[in-house]
Short mmCIF file of C-alpha atoms and ligand atoms in Angstrom, two decimals:
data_model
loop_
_atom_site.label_atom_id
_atom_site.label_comp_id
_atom_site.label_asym_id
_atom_site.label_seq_id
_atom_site.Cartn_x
_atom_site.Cartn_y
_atom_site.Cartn_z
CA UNK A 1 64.07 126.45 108.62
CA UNK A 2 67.34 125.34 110.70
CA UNK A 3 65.02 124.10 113.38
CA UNK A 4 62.07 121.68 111.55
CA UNK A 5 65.55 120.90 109.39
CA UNK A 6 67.53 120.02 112.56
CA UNK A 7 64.79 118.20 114.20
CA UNK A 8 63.74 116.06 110.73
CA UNK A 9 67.82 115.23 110.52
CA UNK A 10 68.24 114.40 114.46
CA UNK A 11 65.23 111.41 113.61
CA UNK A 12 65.97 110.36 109.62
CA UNK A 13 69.62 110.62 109.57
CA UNK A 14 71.61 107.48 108.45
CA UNK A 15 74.57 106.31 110.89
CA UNK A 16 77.77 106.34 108.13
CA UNK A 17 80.92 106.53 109.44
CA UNK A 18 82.32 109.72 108.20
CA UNK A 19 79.64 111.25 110.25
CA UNK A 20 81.55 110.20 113.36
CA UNK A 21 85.04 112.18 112.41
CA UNK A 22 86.83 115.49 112.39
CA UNK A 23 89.20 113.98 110.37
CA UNK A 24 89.72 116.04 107.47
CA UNK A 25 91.32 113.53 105.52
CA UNK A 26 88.50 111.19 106.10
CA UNK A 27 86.14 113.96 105.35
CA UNK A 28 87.82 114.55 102.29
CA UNK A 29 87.95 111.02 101.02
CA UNK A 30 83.97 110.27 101.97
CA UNK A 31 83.62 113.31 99.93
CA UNK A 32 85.86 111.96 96.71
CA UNK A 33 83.87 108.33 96.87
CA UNK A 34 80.36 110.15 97.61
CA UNK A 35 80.39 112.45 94.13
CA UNK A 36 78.62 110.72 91.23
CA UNK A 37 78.13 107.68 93.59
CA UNK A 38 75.21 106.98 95.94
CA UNK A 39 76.02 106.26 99.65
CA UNK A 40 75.35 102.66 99.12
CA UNK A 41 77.71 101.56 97.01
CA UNK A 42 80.16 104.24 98.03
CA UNK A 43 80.16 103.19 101.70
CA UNK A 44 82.07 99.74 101.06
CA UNK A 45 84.72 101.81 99.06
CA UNK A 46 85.68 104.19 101.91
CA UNK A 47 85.97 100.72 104.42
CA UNK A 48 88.53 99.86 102.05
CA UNK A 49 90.21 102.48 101.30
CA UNK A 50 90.13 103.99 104.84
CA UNK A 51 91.84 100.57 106.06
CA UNK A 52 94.08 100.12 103.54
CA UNK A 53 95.42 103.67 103.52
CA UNK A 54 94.72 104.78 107.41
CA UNK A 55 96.23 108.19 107.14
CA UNK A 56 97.05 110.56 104.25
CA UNK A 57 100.52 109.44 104.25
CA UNK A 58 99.68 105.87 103.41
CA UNK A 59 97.72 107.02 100.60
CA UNK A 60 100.52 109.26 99.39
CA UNK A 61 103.05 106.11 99.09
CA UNK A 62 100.87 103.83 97.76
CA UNK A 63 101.51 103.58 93.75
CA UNK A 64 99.06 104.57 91.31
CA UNK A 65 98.48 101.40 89.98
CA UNK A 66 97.15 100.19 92.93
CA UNK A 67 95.28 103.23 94.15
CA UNK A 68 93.30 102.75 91.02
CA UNK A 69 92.70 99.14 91.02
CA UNK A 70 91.01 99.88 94.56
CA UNK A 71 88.93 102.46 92.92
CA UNK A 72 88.22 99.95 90.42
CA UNK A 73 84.24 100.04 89.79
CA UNK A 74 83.42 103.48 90.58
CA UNK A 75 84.34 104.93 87.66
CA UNK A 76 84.82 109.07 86.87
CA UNK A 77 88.46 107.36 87.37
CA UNK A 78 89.91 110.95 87.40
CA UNK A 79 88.80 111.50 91.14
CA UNK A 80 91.19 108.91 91.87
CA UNK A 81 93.83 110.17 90.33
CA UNK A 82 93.62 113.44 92.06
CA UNK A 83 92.72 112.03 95.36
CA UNK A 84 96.71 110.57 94.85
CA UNK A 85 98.01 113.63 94.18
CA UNK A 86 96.53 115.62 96.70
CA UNK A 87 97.66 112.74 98.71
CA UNK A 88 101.28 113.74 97.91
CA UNK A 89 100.87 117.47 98.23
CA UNK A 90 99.53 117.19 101.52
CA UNK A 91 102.22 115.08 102.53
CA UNK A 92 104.91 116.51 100.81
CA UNK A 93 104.11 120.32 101.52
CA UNK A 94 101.90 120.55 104.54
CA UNK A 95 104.07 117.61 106.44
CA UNK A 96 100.72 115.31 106.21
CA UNK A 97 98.40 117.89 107.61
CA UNK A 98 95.64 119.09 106.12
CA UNK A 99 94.96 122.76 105.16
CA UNK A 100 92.52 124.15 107.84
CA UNK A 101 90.83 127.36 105.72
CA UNK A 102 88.87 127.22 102.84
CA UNK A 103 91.26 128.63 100.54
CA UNK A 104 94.19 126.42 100.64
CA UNK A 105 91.44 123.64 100.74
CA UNK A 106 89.78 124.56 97.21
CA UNK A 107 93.13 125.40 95.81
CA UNK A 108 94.31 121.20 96.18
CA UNK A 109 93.23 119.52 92.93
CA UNK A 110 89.96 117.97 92.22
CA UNK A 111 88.80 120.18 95.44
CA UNK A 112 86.01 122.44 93.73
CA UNK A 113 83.69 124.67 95.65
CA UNK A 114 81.56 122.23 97.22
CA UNK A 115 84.09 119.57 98.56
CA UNK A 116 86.29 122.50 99.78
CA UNK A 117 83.07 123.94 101.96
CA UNK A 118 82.10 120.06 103.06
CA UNK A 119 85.80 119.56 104.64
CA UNK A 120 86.17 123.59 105.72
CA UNK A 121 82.71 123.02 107.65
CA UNK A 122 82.42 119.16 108.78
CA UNK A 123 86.21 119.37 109.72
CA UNK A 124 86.81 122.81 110.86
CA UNK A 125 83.22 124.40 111.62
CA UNK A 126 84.17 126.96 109.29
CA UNK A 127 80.83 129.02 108.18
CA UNK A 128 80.89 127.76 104.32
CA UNK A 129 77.18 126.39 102.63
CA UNK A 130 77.72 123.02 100.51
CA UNK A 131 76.23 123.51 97.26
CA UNK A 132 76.01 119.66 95.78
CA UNK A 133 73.09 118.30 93.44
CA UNK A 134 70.74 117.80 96.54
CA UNK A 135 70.99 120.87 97.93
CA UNK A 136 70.71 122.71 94.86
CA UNK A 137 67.27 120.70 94.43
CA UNK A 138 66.10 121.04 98.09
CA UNK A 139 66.35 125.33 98.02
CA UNK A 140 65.20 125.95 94.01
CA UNK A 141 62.09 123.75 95.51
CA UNK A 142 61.65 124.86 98.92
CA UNK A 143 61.82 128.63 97.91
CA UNK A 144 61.16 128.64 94.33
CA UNK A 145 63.86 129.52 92.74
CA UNK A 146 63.39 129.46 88.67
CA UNK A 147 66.71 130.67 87.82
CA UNK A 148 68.15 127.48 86.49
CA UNK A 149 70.55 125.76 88.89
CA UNK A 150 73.43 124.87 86.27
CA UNK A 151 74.10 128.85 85.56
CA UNK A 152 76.30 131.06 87.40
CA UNK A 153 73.32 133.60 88.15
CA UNK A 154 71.07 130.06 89.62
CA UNK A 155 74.21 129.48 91.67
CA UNK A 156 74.26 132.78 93.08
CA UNK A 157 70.69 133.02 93.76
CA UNK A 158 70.72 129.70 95.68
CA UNK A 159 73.89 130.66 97.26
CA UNK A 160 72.43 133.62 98.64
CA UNK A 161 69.98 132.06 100.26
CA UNK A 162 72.10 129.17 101.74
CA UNK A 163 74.08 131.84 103.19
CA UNK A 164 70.69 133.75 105.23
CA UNK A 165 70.30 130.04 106.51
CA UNK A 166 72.99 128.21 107.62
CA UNK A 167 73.39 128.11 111.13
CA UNK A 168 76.50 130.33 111.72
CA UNK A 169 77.00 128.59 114.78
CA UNK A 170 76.82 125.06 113.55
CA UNK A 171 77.44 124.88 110.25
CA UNK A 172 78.68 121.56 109.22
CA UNK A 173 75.29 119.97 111.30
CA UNK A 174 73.51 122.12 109.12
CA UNK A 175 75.35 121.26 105.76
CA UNK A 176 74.96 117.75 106.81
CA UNK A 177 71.26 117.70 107.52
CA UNK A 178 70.34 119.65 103.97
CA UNK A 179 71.90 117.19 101.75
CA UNK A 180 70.66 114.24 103.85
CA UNK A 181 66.91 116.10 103.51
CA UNK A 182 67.78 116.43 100.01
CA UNK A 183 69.23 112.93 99.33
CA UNK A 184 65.83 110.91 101.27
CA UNK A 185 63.16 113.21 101.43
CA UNK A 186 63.26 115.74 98.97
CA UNK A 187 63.95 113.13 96.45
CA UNK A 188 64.74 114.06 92.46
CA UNK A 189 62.08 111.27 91.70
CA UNK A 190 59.61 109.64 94.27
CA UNK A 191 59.78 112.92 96.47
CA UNK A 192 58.45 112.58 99.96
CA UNK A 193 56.13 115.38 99.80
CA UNK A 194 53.27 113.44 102.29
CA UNK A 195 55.70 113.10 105.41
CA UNK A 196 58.04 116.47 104.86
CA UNK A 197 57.57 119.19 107.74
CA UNK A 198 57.97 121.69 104.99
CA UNK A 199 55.18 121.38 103.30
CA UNK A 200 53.36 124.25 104.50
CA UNK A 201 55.56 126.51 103.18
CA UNK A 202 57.43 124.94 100.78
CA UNK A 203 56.94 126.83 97.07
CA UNK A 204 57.22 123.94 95.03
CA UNK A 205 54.03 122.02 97.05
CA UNK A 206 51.83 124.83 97.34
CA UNK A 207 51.96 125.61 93.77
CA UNK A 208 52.21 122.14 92.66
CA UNK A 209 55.67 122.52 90.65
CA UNK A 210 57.75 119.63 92.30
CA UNK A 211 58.18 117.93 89.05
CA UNK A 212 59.30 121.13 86.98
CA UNK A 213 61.70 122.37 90.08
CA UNK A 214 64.67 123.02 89.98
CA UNK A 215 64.87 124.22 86.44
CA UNK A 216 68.24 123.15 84.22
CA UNK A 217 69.50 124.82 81.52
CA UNK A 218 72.22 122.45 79.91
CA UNK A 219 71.20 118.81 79.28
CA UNK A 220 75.16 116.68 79.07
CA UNK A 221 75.60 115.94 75.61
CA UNK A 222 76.28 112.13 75.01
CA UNK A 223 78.72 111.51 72.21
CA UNK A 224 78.44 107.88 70.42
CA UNK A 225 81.74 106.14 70.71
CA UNK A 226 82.85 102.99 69.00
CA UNK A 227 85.63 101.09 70.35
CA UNK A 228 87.04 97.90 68.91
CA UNK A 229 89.07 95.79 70.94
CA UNK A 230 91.76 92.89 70.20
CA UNK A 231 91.88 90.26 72.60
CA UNK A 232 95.07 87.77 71.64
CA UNK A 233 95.97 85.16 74.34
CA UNK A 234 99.63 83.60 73.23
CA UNK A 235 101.15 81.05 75.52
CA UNK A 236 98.90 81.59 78.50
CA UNK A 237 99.83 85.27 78.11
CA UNK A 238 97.53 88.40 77.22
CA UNK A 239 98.55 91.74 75.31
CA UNK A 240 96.61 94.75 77.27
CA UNK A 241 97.62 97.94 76.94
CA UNK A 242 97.81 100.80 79.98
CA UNK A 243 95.46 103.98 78.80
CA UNK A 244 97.69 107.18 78.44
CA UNK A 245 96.40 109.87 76.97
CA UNK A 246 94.36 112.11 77.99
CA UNK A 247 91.02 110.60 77.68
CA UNK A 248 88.37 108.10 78.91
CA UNK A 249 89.98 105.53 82.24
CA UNK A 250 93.29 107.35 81.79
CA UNK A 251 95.85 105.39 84.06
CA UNK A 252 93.81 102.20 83.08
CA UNK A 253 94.18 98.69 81.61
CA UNK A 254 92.14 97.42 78.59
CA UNK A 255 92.73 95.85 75.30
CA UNK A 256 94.74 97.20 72.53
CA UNK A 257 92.88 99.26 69.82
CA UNK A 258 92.04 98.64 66.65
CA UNK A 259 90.36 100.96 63.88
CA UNK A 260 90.62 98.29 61.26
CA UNK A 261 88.27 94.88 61.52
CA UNK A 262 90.12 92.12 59.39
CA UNK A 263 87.61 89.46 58.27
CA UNK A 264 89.97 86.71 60.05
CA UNK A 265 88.91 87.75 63.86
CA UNK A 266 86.30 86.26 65.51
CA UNK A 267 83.78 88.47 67.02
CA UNK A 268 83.74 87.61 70.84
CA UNK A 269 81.06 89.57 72.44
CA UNK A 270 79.71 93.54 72.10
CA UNK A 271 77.95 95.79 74.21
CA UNK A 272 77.26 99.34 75.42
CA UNK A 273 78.89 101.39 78.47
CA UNK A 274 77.31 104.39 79.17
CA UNK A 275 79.88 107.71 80.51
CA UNK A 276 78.83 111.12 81.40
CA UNK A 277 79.55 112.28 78.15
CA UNK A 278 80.06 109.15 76.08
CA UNK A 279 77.84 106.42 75.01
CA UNK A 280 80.28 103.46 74.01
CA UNK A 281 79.75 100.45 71.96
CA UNK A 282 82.58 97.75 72.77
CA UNK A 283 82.94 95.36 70.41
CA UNK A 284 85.65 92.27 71.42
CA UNK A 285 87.60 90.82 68.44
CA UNK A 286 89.89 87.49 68.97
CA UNK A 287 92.73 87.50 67.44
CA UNK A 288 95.83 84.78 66.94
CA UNK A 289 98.70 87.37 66.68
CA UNK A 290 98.63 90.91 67.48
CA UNK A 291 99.39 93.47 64.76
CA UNK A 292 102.73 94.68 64.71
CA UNK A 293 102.11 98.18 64.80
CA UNK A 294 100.31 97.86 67.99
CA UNK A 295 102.62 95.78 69.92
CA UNK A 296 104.76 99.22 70.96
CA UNK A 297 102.09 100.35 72.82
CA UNK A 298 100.29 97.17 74.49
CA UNK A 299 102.55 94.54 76.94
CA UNK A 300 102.15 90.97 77.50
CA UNK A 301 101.25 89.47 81.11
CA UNK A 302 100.64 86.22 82.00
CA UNK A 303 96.77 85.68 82.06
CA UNK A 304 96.67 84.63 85.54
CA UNK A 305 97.47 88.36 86.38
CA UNK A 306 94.94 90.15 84.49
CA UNK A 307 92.99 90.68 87.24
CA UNK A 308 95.62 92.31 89.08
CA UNK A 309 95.55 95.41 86.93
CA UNK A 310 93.19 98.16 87.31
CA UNK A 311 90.30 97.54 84.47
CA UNK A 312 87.36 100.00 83.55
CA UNK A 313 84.21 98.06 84.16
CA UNK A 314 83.33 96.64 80.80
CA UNK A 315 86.87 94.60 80.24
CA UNK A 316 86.49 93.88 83.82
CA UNK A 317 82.70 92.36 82.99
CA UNK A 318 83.78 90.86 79.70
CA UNK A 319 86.73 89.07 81.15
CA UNK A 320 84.89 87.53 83.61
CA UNK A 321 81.79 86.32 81.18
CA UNK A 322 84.06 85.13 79.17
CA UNK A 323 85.44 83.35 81.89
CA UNK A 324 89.09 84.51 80.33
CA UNK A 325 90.04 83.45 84.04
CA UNK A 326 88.33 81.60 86.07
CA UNK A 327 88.82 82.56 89.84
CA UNK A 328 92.49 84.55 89.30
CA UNK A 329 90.93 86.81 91.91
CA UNK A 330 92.20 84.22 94.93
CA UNK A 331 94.90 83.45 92.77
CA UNK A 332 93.86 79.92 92.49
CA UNK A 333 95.67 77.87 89.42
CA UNK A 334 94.76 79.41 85.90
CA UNK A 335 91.85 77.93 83.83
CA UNK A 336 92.02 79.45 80.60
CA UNK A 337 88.38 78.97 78.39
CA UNK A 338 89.41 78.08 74.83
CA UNK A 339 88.34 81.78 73.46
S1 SF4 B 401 57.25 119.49 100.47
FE1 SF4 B 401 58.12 118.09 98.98
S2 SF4 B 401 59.17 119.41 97.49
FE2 SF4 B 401 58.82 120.62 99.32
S3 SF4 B 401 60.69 120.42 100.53
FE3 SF4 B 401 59.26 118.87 101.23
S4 SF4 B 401 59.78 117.06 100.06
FE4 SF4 B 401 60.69 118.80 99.00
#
């Protein structure tokens, strides 16, 4: 296998630039961006984020606030989050250095088993099999494994044979060129079956399963979720309100809550968001004056700086539809649309 995988990776691979480091804090943030995000739209987030924070220091003193409003638009905002305090831990406890061994790696938070093995082998050549989505997909086809992948004895199974054939001598060209193979060739949809140099011995081709491989146990339930939000502009100022509790966009901006409609607001706009485990429909009230009761927990800003503050994607899409400012981005002179 490592050789027809080596040789299909040395011709297909893409040129990103995290493949051209041993730095494991670059490692580690392609690795952050890269989960629940394809490469294309991640790739423009690690530019920024590698420029704006060069080193893991940087990152470290940079305040949350704005860490998040860079991460703004790639949502699962809780990889942020960690990525800042790992930031700090590194800094603070390992002097800005970055654990070298696999244990002190997985044991930073939001570090599970596959990012730890990704950094441990692309930064350190340590011998330790990545286990992501693609990979998981790529081995339950190639060698027909029907345990199903999302269950502790799938894992194991797949695990065990990741471990017969990684190449103990290079692992982290090895752990690269599977989930490459897995992300553009051996494809959840549209697979690449006609140019693969597997296919002679691949299980899922010769017995025609490729559509019922790999096998999943647990589908994610998706919860409905209503949300109704108040948007009140007063004097060229808007109430938003910073998301606290444990929940959905913690660490966020959006609108204050409401779970009472009074027949006096004006119904702006609605639509759906779809989360991992939540389908949300937004609904956007206007309203002259703010409630009372939930001015404790929301602030007033001056419009012109909404779109300083780190928004989940549906407030950020509604404000600009709306046109609530027009062009605040370059900071350009406030134009307010008569909501
Ligand atoms: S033959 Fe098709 S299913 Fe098998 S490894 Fe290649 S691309 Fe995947």
């Amino acid at each position: 296998m490592k050789k027809l995988l080596f040789d299909w990776f040395s011709q297909k691979k893409r040129d990103l630039p995290w493949r051209h480091t041993k730095d494991p804090y670059l490692i580690w943030l392609s690795e952050v961006i890269l989960q629940q995000t394809q490469v294309v739209q991640g790739l423009s987030y690690y530019l920024n984020f590698s420029s704006k924070y060069p080193t893991i220091e940087d990152l470290a003193n940079a305040p949350e606030d704005e860490v998040l409003k860079v991460w703004q638009g790639l949502g699962y905002y809780s990889r942020a989050r960690n990525l800042h305090k790992t930031a700090k831990i590194v800094t603070e406890t390992y002097n800005g250095i970055f654990p070298n061994n696999y244990d002190e790696i997985r044991a930073l938070p939001g570090i599970g088993d596959y990012t730890a093995a990704a950094i441990a082998s692309f930064a350190f050549d340590l011998c330790y099999p990545v286990l992501d989505g693609n990979v998981s997909r790529v081995i339950s086809r190639m060698f027909g494994v029907i345990t199903p992948i999302d269950t502790l004895a799938g894992k194991a199974e797949l695990m065990k044979i990741l471990n017969k054939q990684i190449d103990k001598k290079n692992p982290a060209e090895f752990n690269q060129a599977i989930m490459e193979f897995g992300a553009i060739q051996c494809k959840p949809r549209g697979t690449l079956c006609e140019t693969c140099p597997f296919q002679a011995d691949c299980y899922a081709f010769r017995h025609k399963v490729i559509d019922i491989l790999p096998m999943k146990k647990n589908k994610t339930a998706v919860k409905p979720r209503r949300l109704d939000y108040l948007v009140c502009i007063e004097d060229n100022h808007i109430w938003i309100k910073k998301r606290m509790n444990r929940d959905i966009w913690q660490g966020l901006y959006d609108f204050p809550e409401t779970d009472k409609i009074s027949k006096n607001w004006k119904l702006l706009d609605i639509c759906e968001h779809q989360l991992s485990h939540q389908k949300l429909t937004i609904s956007f009230w206007k309203t002259e004056k703010l409630p009372e009761k939930l001015k404790s927990s929301a602030q007033k800003v001056p419009i012109s700086q909404f779109f300083e503050f780190a928004t989940p994607k549906p407030i950020h899409n509604f404000a600009i539809k709306n046109q609530l400012i027009t062009n605040s981005v370059e900071k350009k002179s406030p134009n307010v649309k008569k909501l």
